[in-house]
Short mmCIF file of C-alpha atoms in Angstrom, two decimals:
data_model
loop_
_atom_site.label_atom_id
_atom_site.label_comp_id
_atom_site.label_asym_id
_atom_site.label_seq_id
_atom_site.Cartn_x
_atom_site.Cartn_y
_atom_site.Cartn_z
CA UNK A 15 171.17 -83.01 -69.35
CA UNK A 16 170.96 -81.76 -73.11
CA UNK A 17 172.23 -84.48 -75.12
CA UNK A 18 174.09 -82.51 -77.65
CA UNK A 19 175.24 -84.68 -80.13
CA UNK A 20 178.63 -83.81 -82.06
CA UNK A 21 177.61 -82.71 -85.61
CA UNK A 22 180.57 -82.90 -87.12
CA UNK A 23 179.15 -84.89 -89.87
CA UNK A 24 176.72 -83.70 -90.51
CA UNK A 25 174.33 -80.72 -92.43
CA UNK A 26 173.34 -78.32 -90.36
CA UNK A 27 170.24 -79.15 -90.37
CA UNK A 28 169.20 -82.83 -91.85
CA UNK A 29 165.88 -83.84 -92.85
CA UNK A 30 164.70 -87.30 -92.51
CA UNK A 31 161.95 -88.85 -94.66
CA UNK A 32 159.09 -89.84 -92.56
CA UNK A 33 158.93 -93.26 -93.60
CA UNK A 34 162.50 -93.32 -93.16
CA UNK A 35 163.69 -96.49 -90.62
CA UNK A 36 166.56 -93.73 -89.83
CA UNK A 37 165.73 -93.48 -85.46
CA UNK A 38 166.90 -90.70 -83.38
CA UNK A 39 169.68 -92.52 -81.41
CA UNK A 40 171.64 -92.69 -84.72
CA UNK A 41 172.51 -89.36 -85.51
CA UNK A 42 174.69 -89.30 -82.45
CA UNK A 43 176.35 -92.66 -83.42
CA UNK A 44 176.60 -91.75 -87.04
CA UNK A 45 176.66 -94.62 -89.12
CA UNK A 46 178.54 -96.67 -87.32
CA UNK A 47 176.67 -99.44 -85.09
CA UNK A 48 173.89 -98.83 -87.11
CA UNK A 49 173.51 -101.98 -88.96
CA UNK A 50 174.66 -103.44 -85.89
CA UNK A 51 171.67 -102.52 -83.96
CA UNK A 52 169.31 -103.15 -86.99
CA UNK A 53 170.56 -106.88 -87.02
CA UNK A 54 169.38 -106.66 -83.13
CA UNK A 55 166.07 -105.43 -83.80
CA UNK A 56 165.50 -108.08 -86.60
CA UNK A 57 166.52 -110.52 -84.43
CA UNK A 58 164.05 -109.49 -81.92
CA UNK A 59 161.37 -109.69 -84.47
CA UNK A 60 162.27 -113.01 -85.11
CA UNK A 61 162.48 -113.81 -81.84
CA UNK A 62 158.74 -112.45 -81.44
CA UNK A 63 157.37 -114.50 -84.61
CA UNK A 64 158.67 -117.76 -83.35
CA UNK A 65 157.62 -117.40 -80.29
CA UNK A 66 160.70 -117.90 -78.48
CA UNK A 67 160.91 -114.20 -76.19
CA UNK A 68 160.02 -111.18 -76.50
CA UNK A 69 162.23 -107.98 -76.00
CA UNK A 70 161.17 -104.30 -77.21
CA UNK A 71 163.32 -101.55 -77.65
CA UNK A 72 163.08 -98.37 -75.50
CA UNK A 73 162.61 -95.23 -77.46
CA UNK A 74 165.04 -92.84 -77.17
CA UNK A 75 163.99 -90.11 -74.38
CA UNK A 76 162.79 -86.95 -76.05
CA UNK A 77 162.06 -84.00 -74.11
CA UNK A 78 159.18 -81.43 -75.87
CA UNK A 79 159.45 -78.00 -75.32
CA UNK A 80 157.01 -77.08 -77.83
CA UNK A 81 153.91 -78.32 -80.02
CA UNK A 82 152.52 -76.88 -82.66
CA UNK A 83 148.51 -77.57 -82.85
CA UNK A 84 147.28 -75.96 -85.55
CA UNK A 85 148.34 -78.78 -88.03
CA UNK A 86 147.86 -82.22 -85.52
CA UNK A 87 150.25 -82.19 -82.64
CA UNK A 88 153.59 -80.86 -84.88
CA UNK A 89 156.78 -81.29 -81.93
CA UNK A 90 158.60 -77.68 -82.91
CA UNK A 91 161.59 -77.46 -80.38
CA UNK A 92 162.66 -80.80 -78.53
CA UNK A 93 165.71 -82.21 -77.35
CA UNK A 94 167.30 -85.52 -76.60
CA UNK A 95 167.79 -87.06 -73.76
CA UNK A 96 170.35 -89.11 -72.34
CA UNK A 97 168.59 -93.25 -71.74
CA UNK A 98 169.03 -93.68 -68.45
CA UNK A 99 168.27 -97.10 -68.50
CA UNK A 100 169.40 -99.63 -71.02
CA UNK A 101 168.01 -99.70 -74.85
CA UNK A 102 166.13 -103.02 -74.57
CA UNK A 103 164.39 -105.29 -72.00
CA UNK A 104 161.78 -108.32 -72.51
CA UNK A 105 160.78 -111.41 -71.25
CA UNK A 106 161.98 -115.19 -71.64
CA UNK A 107 160.20 -118.04 -70.17
CA UNK A 108 158.86 -115.88 -67.16
CA UNK A 109 162.67 -114.17 -66.72
CA UNK A 110 163.69 -110.47 -66.91
CA UNK A 111 166.04 -109.66 -69.61
CA UNK A 112 167.69 -106.58 -69.89
CA UNK A 113 170.29 -105.61 -72.40
CA UNK A 114 172.25 -102.93 -73.67
CA UNK A 115 173.87 -103.43 -77.74
CA UNK A 116 177.19 -101.50 -78.03
CA UNK A 117 179.81 -101.48 -80.87
CA UNK A 118 182.94 -100.31 -81.23
CA UNK A 119 185.44 -99.91 -84.01
CA UNK A 120 188.32 -100.27 -82.17
CA UNK A 121 191.07 -103.30 -82.57
CA UNK A 122 192.22 -103.91 -79.17
CA UNK A 123 189.35 -102.75 -76.08
CA UNK A 124 185.77 -102.02 -75.38
CA UNK A 125 185.74 -98.31 -74.49
CA UNK A 126 183.64 -97.65 -71.23
CA UNK A 127 182.94 -94.25 -72.02
CA UNK A 128 179.60 -94.57 -73.48
CA UNK A 129 178.19 -96.30 -71.11
CA UNK A 130 176.40 -93.93 -67.94
CA UNK A 131 176.54 -94.14 -64.48
CA UNK A 132 173.23 -94.32 -64.87
CA UNK A 133 172.95 -97.35 -66.86
CA UNK A 134 175.30 -99.31 -64.85
CA UNK A 135 173.36 -97.99 -61.63
CA UNK A 136 169.97 -99.63 -63.61
CA UNK A 137 171.63 -103.31 -65.03
CA UNK A 138 172.87 -103.85 -60.82
CA UNK A 139 169.60 -102.85 -59.83
CA UNK A 140 168.56 -105.60 -62.66
CA UNK A 141 170.89 -108.65 -61.05
CA UNK A 142 169.95 -107.52 -57.79
CA UNK A 143 166.16 -108.61 -58.94
CA UNK A 144 167.41 -111.42 -60.56
CA UNK A 145 167.13 -110.33 -64.10
CA UNK A 146 169.60 -111.31 -66.55
CA UNK A 147 171.26 -108.63 -66.95
CA UNK A 148 174.26 -108.52 -70.21
CA UNK A 149 175.49 -106.73 -72.99
CA UNK A 150 175.83 -107.26 -76.43
CA UNK A 151 179.38 -105.96 -77.98
CA UNK A 152 180.30 -105.47 -81.44
CA UNK A 153 183.89 -105.22 -82.73
CA UNK A 154 182.94 -104.37 -85.87
CA UNK A 155 186.76 -103.42 -87.36
CA UNK A 156 186.67 -107.76 -86.84
CA UNK A 157 182.93 -108.08 -87.12
CA UNK A 158 182.71 -110.18 -84.17
CA UNK A 159 179.96 -110.08 -81.63
CA UNK A 160 179.88 -111.06 -77.92
CA UNK A 161 177.91 -111.88 -75.29
CA UNK A 162 179.30 -110.17 -71.80
CA UNK A 163 177.73 -110.42 -68.45
CA UNK A 164 176.85 -107.06 -66.97
CA UNK A 165 178.32 -107.88 -63.78
CA UNK A 166 181.56 -108.34 -65.69
CA UNK A 167 181.13 -104.75 -67.21
CA UNK A 168 179.96 -103.31 -63.87
CA UNK A 169 183.49 -104.67 -62.05
CA UNK A 170 185.37 -103.48 -65.17
CA UNK A 171 183.49 -99.98 -64.49
CA UNK A 172 184.09 -99.41 -60.66
CA UNK A 173 187.09 -100.69 -60.82
CA UNK A 174 187.58 -97.27 -62.23
CA UNK A 175 190.97 -97.67 -62.97
CA UNK A 176 190.41 -98.68 -66.92
CA UNK A 177 188.16 -96.94 -68.97
CA UNK A 178 188.23 -99.92 -71.46
CA UNK A 179 187.56 -103.95 -71.35
CA UNK A 180 190.88 -105.61 -73.58
CA UNK A 181 189.70 -107.59 -76.49
CA UNK A 182 191.46 -110.26 -75.17
CA UNK A 183 189.37 -110.34 -71.95
CA UNK A 184 185.80 -109.88 -73.73
CA UNK A 185 186.73 -112.59 -76.05
CA UNK A 186 188.05 -114.77 -73.06
CA UNK A 187 185.16 -113.93 -70.49
CA UNK A 188 182.22 -113.56 -72.79
CA UNK A 189 180.83 -115.46 -75.12
CA UNK A 190 180.75 -115.46 -78.54
CA UNK A 191 177.64 -114.51 -80.68
CA UNK A 192 177.52 -116.21 -83.85
CA UNK A 193 176.00 -114.15 -87.14
CA UNK A 194 174.02 -115.50 -89.33
CA UNK A 195 171.39 -114.46 -91.89
CA UNK A 196 168.22 -116.03 -89.80
CA UNK A 197 168.44 -115.00 -87.17
CA UNK A 198 171.18 -111.93 -87.70
CA UNK A 199 172.54 -112.49 -83.74
CA UNK A 200 171.10 -115.52 -81.88
CA UNK A 201 172.08 -114.46 -78.42
CA UNK A 202 168.93 -116.34 -76.92
CA UNK A 203 170.88 -119.40 -77.80
CA UNK A 204 173.52 -118.30 -75.07
CA UNK A 205 170.96 -117.00 -72.42
CA UNK A 206 169.72 -121.11 -73.48
CA UNK A 207 172.71 -122.42 -72.63
CA UNK A 208 173.40 -120.33 -69.44
CA UNK A 209 169.98 -120.29 -67.85
CA UNK A 210 168.08 -123.16 -69.53
CA UNK A 211 165.87 -124.07 -72.36
CA UNK A 212 162.09 -123.19 -71.72
CA UNK B 14 150.99 -93.42 -88.13
CA UNK B 15 150.51 -89.96 -86.84
CA UNK B 16 149.11 -89.68 -83.92
CA UNK B 17 147.22 -86.12 -84.07
CA UNK B 18 145.87 -85.34 -80.55
CA UNK B 19 142.94 -83.65 -80.58
CA UNK B 20 143.94 -80.35 -79.87
CA UNK B 21 141.02 -79.08 -78.64
CA UNK B 22 141.67 -77.33 -75.28
CA UNK B 23 144.76 -75.79 -76.56
CA UNK B 24 146.16 -73.02 -77.56
CA UNK B 25 147.62 -73.70 -80.93
CA UNK B 26 151.50 -73.22 -79.62
CA UNK B 27 152.07 -74.49 -76.31
CA UNK B 28 155.43 -73.67 -74.59
CA UNK B 29 156.46 -75.82 -71.94
CA UNK B 30 159.75 -74.67 -69.44
CA UNK B 31 162.36 -77.17 -69.76
CA UNK B 32 162.08 -78.07 -66.93
CA UNK B 33 158.17 -78.66 -66.66
CA UNK B 34 157.48 -82.54 -65.46
CA UNK B 35 154.93 -81.75 -68.08
CA UNK B 36 155.79 -85.03 -70.04
CA UNK B 37 154.56 -85.99 -73.98
CA UNK B 38 151.57 -88.13 -73.34
CA UNK B 39 150.54 -85.27 -71.10
CA UNK B 40 149.68 -83.30 -74.12
CA UNK B 41 146.50 -85.61 -75.41
CA UNK B 42 145.37 -86.53 -72.25
CA UNK B 43 145.09 -83.69 -71.17
CA UNK B 44 145.36 -82.77 -67.17
CA UNK B 45 143.03 -86.04 -66.10
CA UNK B 46 145.13 -89.02 -65.46
CA UNK B 47 148.36 -87.03 -64.90
CA UNK B 48 148.17 -86.89 -60.93
CA UNK B 49 147.61 -90.72 -61.64
CA UNK B 50 150.39 -91.64 -63.36
CA UNK B 51 152.67 -88.86 -61.25
CA UNK B 52 151.53 -91.77 -58.33
CA UNK B 53 152.64 -94.64 -60.19
CA UNK B 54 155.43 -93.06 -61.36
CA UNK B 55 156.19 -92.38 -57.74
CA UNK B 56 155.15 -95.67 -56.34
CA UNK B 57 158.15 -96.99 -58.69
CA UNK B 58 160.55 -95.04 -57.39
CA UNK B 59 159.60 -96.11 -53.86
CA UNK B 60 159.77 -99.57 -54.80
CA UNK B 61 163.29 -99.04 -56.19
CA UNK B 62 164.36 -96.75 -53.18
CA UNK B 63 163.20 -99.50 -51.12
CA UNK B 64 165.36 -102.73 -53.15
CA UNK B 65 161.60 -104.54 -53.81
CA UNK B 66 160.91 -104.38 -57.28
CA UNK B 67 162.30 -102.32 -60.58
CA UNK B 68 160.26 -101.18 -63.07
CA UNK B 69 160.66 -98.39 -65.64
CA UNK B 70 158.51 -96.32 -67.80
CA UNK B 71 158.55 -96.51 -71.29
CA UNK B 72 159.73 -93.41 -73.40
CA UNK B 73 156.71 -91.91 -75.45
CA UNK B 74 158.03 -92.75 -78.77
CA UNK B 75 158.34 -90.13 -80.78
CA UNK B 76 159.35 -89.90 -84.62
CA UNK B 77 162.03 -87.05 -85.32
CA UNK B 78 161.72 -85.38 -88.98
CA UNK B 79 164.23 -82.67 -88.68
CA UNK B 80 167.14 -81.97 -86.23
CA UNK B 81 169.26 -78.17 -86.40
CA UNK B 82 172.87 -79.19 -85.48
CA UNK B 83 173.94 -75.40 -85.70
CA UNK B 84 173.08 -74.52 -81.85
CA UNK B 85 173.56 -78.43 -80.58
CA UNK B 86 171.16 -80.64 -81.60
CA UNK B 87 167.80 -79.03 -81.63
CA UNK B 88 164.28 -80.91 -82.74
CA UNK B 89 162.78 -78.80 -84.91
CA UNK B 90 160.14 -81.05 -86.41
CA UNK B 91 158.66 -84.44 -85.35
CA UNK B 92 155.39 -86.22 -84.20
CA UNK B 93 154.39 -88.61 -81.67
CA UNK B 94 153.82 -92.52 -82.29
CA UNK B 95 151.45 -94.78 -80.69
CA UNK B 96 152.66 -96.58 -78.00
CA UNK B 97 152.98 -100.17 -79.77
CA UNK B 98 153.53 -101.86 -76.12
CA UNK B 99 152.90 -101.01 -72.57
CA UNK B 100 153.56 -98.19 -70.61
CA UNK B 101 155.67 -99.97 -67.87
CA UNK B 102 157.45 -102.83 -67.65
CA UNK B 103 160.33 -104.62 -65.37
CA UNK B 104 160.67 -107.24 -63.26
CA UNK B 105 160.26 -108.52 -59.51
CA UNK B 106 162.36 -111.55 -57.89
CA UNK B 107 163.53 -112.51 -61.42
CA UNK B 108 160.14 -112.40 -63.03
CA UNK B 109 158.91 -110.48 -65.83
CA UNK B 110 156.07 -107.81 -65.42
CA UNK B 111 154.19 -105.70 -67.57
CA UNK B 112 151.79 -103.21 -67.50
CA UNK B 113 149.57 -100.65 -68.99
CA UNK B 114 148.13 -97.92 -66.38
CA UNK B 115 144.93 -96.38 -66.88
CA UNK B 116 142.73 -93.81 -65.55
CA UNK B 117 138.47 -92.95 -66.78
CA UNK B 118 136.49 -90.03 -65.53
CA UNK B 119 133.13 -92.73 -66.48
CA UNK B 120 131.27 -94.03 -63.13
CA UNK B 121 129.82 -97.43 -64.69
CA UNK B 122 132.18 -98.91 -66.81
CA UNK B 123 136.48 -99.09 -68.44
CA UNK B 124 136.21 -98.06 -72.10
CA UNK B 125 138.35 -100.25 -73.84
CA UNK B 126 138.41 -97.20 -77.29
CA UNK B 127 142.07 -96.27 -75.99
CA UNK B 128 143.42 -99.43 -75.72
CA UNK B 129 145.27 -100.27 -79.06
CA UNK B 130 144.93 -103.40 -80.44
CA UNK B 131 149.07 -103.21 -80.35
CA UNK B 132 148.88 -102.84 -76.61
CA UNK B 133 146.53 -106.17 -76.29
CA UNK B 134 148.93 -108.21 -78.87
CA UNK B 135 151.52 -107.12 -76.61
CA UNK B 136 150.70 -108.39 -73.48
CA UNK B 137 149.03 -111.86 -75.33
CA UNK B 138 152.57 -112.53 -75.74
CA UNK B 139 153.55 -111.98 -72.56
CA UNK B 140 151.73 -113.41 -71.09
CA UNK B 141 152.55 -116.14 -73.61
CA UNK B 142 156.37 -116.17 -72.17
CA UNK B 143 155.30 -116.41 -68.78
CA UNK B 144 155.22 -112.26 -67.72
CA UNK B 145 153.23 -111.18 -65.23
CA UNK B 146 150.46 -108.69 -67.36
CA UNK B 147 147.66 -106.98 -66.31
CA UNK B 148 146.18 -103.27 -65.78
CA UNK B 149 146.28 -100.97 -63.88
CA UNK B 150 142.61 -99.28 -63.97
CA UNK B 151 141.54 -95.56 -61.81
CA UNK B 152 138.05 -94.64 -61.69
CA UNK B 153 138.87 -91.25 -60.81
CA UNK B 154 135.75 -90.01 -59.86
CA UNK B 155 134.86 -92.75 -57.45
CA UNK B 156 139.02 -92.14 -56.33
CA UNK B 157 139.16 -95.99 -56.64
CA UNK B 158 141.87 -98.00 -58.60
CA UNK B 159 142.24 -101.55 -59.05
CA UNK B 160 144.65 -104.61 -60.35
CA UNK B 161 142.83 -106.11 -63.00
CA UNK B 162 144.93 -109.09 -65.40
CA UNK B 163 145.49 -108.44 -68.66
CA UNK B 164 143.75 -111.82 -69.47
CA UNK B 165 140.65 -110.86 -68.40
CA UNK B 166 140.90 -107.23 -70.05
CA UNK B 167 141.95 -109.64 -73.18
CA UNK B 168 138.99 -111.57 -73.32
CA UNK B 169 136.37 -108.34 -73.36
CA UNK B 170 138.60 -106.62 -76.11
CA UNK B 171 138.58 -110.18 -78.16
CA UNK B 172 134.97 -110.47 -77.07
CA UNK B 173 134.14 -107.27 -79.30
CA UNK B 174 130.88 -106.77 -78.31
CA UNK B 175 131.57 -104.94 -76.02
CA UNK B 176 133.36 -101.40 -75.88
CA UNK B 177 134.08 -101.70 -72.41
CA UNK B 178 134.38 -103.56 -68.87
CA UNK B 179 131.39 -102.75 -66.67
CA UNK B 180 132.70 -100.81 -63.42
CA UNK B 181 131.05 -104.17 -61.37
CA UNK B 182 132.93 -106.21 -63.43
CA UNK B 183 136.04 -104.59 -62.53
CA UNK B 184 135.17 -104.43 -58.84
CA UNK B 185 134.31 -108.10 -58.85
CA UNK B 186 137.15 -109.55 -61.04
CA UNK B 187 139.85 -107.01 -59.98
CA UNK B 188 141.51 -106.58 -56.97
CA UNK B 189 141.34 -102.80 -55.44
CA UNK B 190 144.65 -101.51 -54.57
CA UNK B 191 144.87 -99.36 -51.30
CA UNK B 192 146.17 -95.64 -52.21
CA UNK B 193 148.99 -93.88 -49.37
CA UNK B 194 150.58 -91.23 -48.40
CA UNK B 195 153.97 -93.30 -49.36
CA UNK B 196 153.90 -95.85 -51.72
CA UNK B 197 151.07 -94.11 -53.11
CA UNK B 198 149.69 -97.05 -54.87
CA UNK B 199 151.21 -100.66 -53.51
CA UNK B 200 150.31 -102.58 -56.77
CA UNK B 201 153.11 -104.73 -55.76
CA UNK B 202 151.50 -105.94 -52.14
CA UNK B 203 148.90 -107.56 -55.12
CA UNK B 204 150.98 -109.26 -57.54
CA UNK B 205 153.14 -110.10 -54.12
CA UNK B 206 149.93 -112.01 -52.96
CA UNK B 207 148.78 -113.53 -56.37
CA UNK B 208 152.43 -114.55 -56.86
CA UNK B 209 154.45 -114.79 -54.05
CA UNK B 210 156.98 -112.98 -51.53
CA UNK B 211 159.99 -112.63 -52.73
#
């Protein structure tokens, strides 16, 4: 289960300033998707401050192998684990929300390769328990972001024939999320449209 | 925000076998509460497998300072961060659940010292958005576990006069959670009693 990231674009050892907003997740993704992720986090912060909904990001799971207690508690050896659930969940008007955010540079389709079987099983469970499950998908080349029902993605994933969802299908079956200054990505507007305002 | 754990009971450097079930959280708590935490995790696993509800544990947040990419992606320097939310959240019949689990060896009260202001703010937000917010509190000396409404704990926390909730108050205002072989700690039975069966 060791998540060896592809180190191609990195120096052998990277030092990150302690106060940097660069989060572990970013290592494996490079810069792609980082602005997107930060837009979602800022949107969640906005929703929280405005009292619209409460969504939190799950920390990246890390398997700790060795800790040095001589100077406090410094982790000296550890590795990233794959998220077995999704990155975000929360509550809107008492209802449970759960979603995964993914960015692609592709122009013709959204690849399903970086969605794990565990994540699909998790989202199926969320749906079974009547939670609101979805994906937020960015086509970075077009600067377009879509809300896509998790069930739609699950169906594609489980058909197994295709390893991606065509861009046109996302456009047709998803809902475009408006990009703005504040909030950056107003996905709650879509949830309110689909499930009612509180 | 560095969470320097008290290293008194540890050797200077502790090596943990990679497959160990010892999780980062355990470092700062020692053995206390570990069986309790594992009982909750097993209960959640049982609920998931039986399709009763879906509750996941948030990973311990870790701030990564240095990663060595020469042998994959090995974290060489990092430190534990305090959880700014709670340890568990999930969904039951579409409703959002959020709780913190704490164990104490004390006999006369449940100390509020290891509940952070961030966690209290988070739980207040959960309540504002109509989520089901609570604590699961273990008095390990008595082998007794209680479900306690988060609002009750928040009131104590914010009064500020007391730094703990008397055992008798927990007993009176909480609900005893049955311990059994399977499930270990049937807290969902209490949620069903309070909020209805699905």
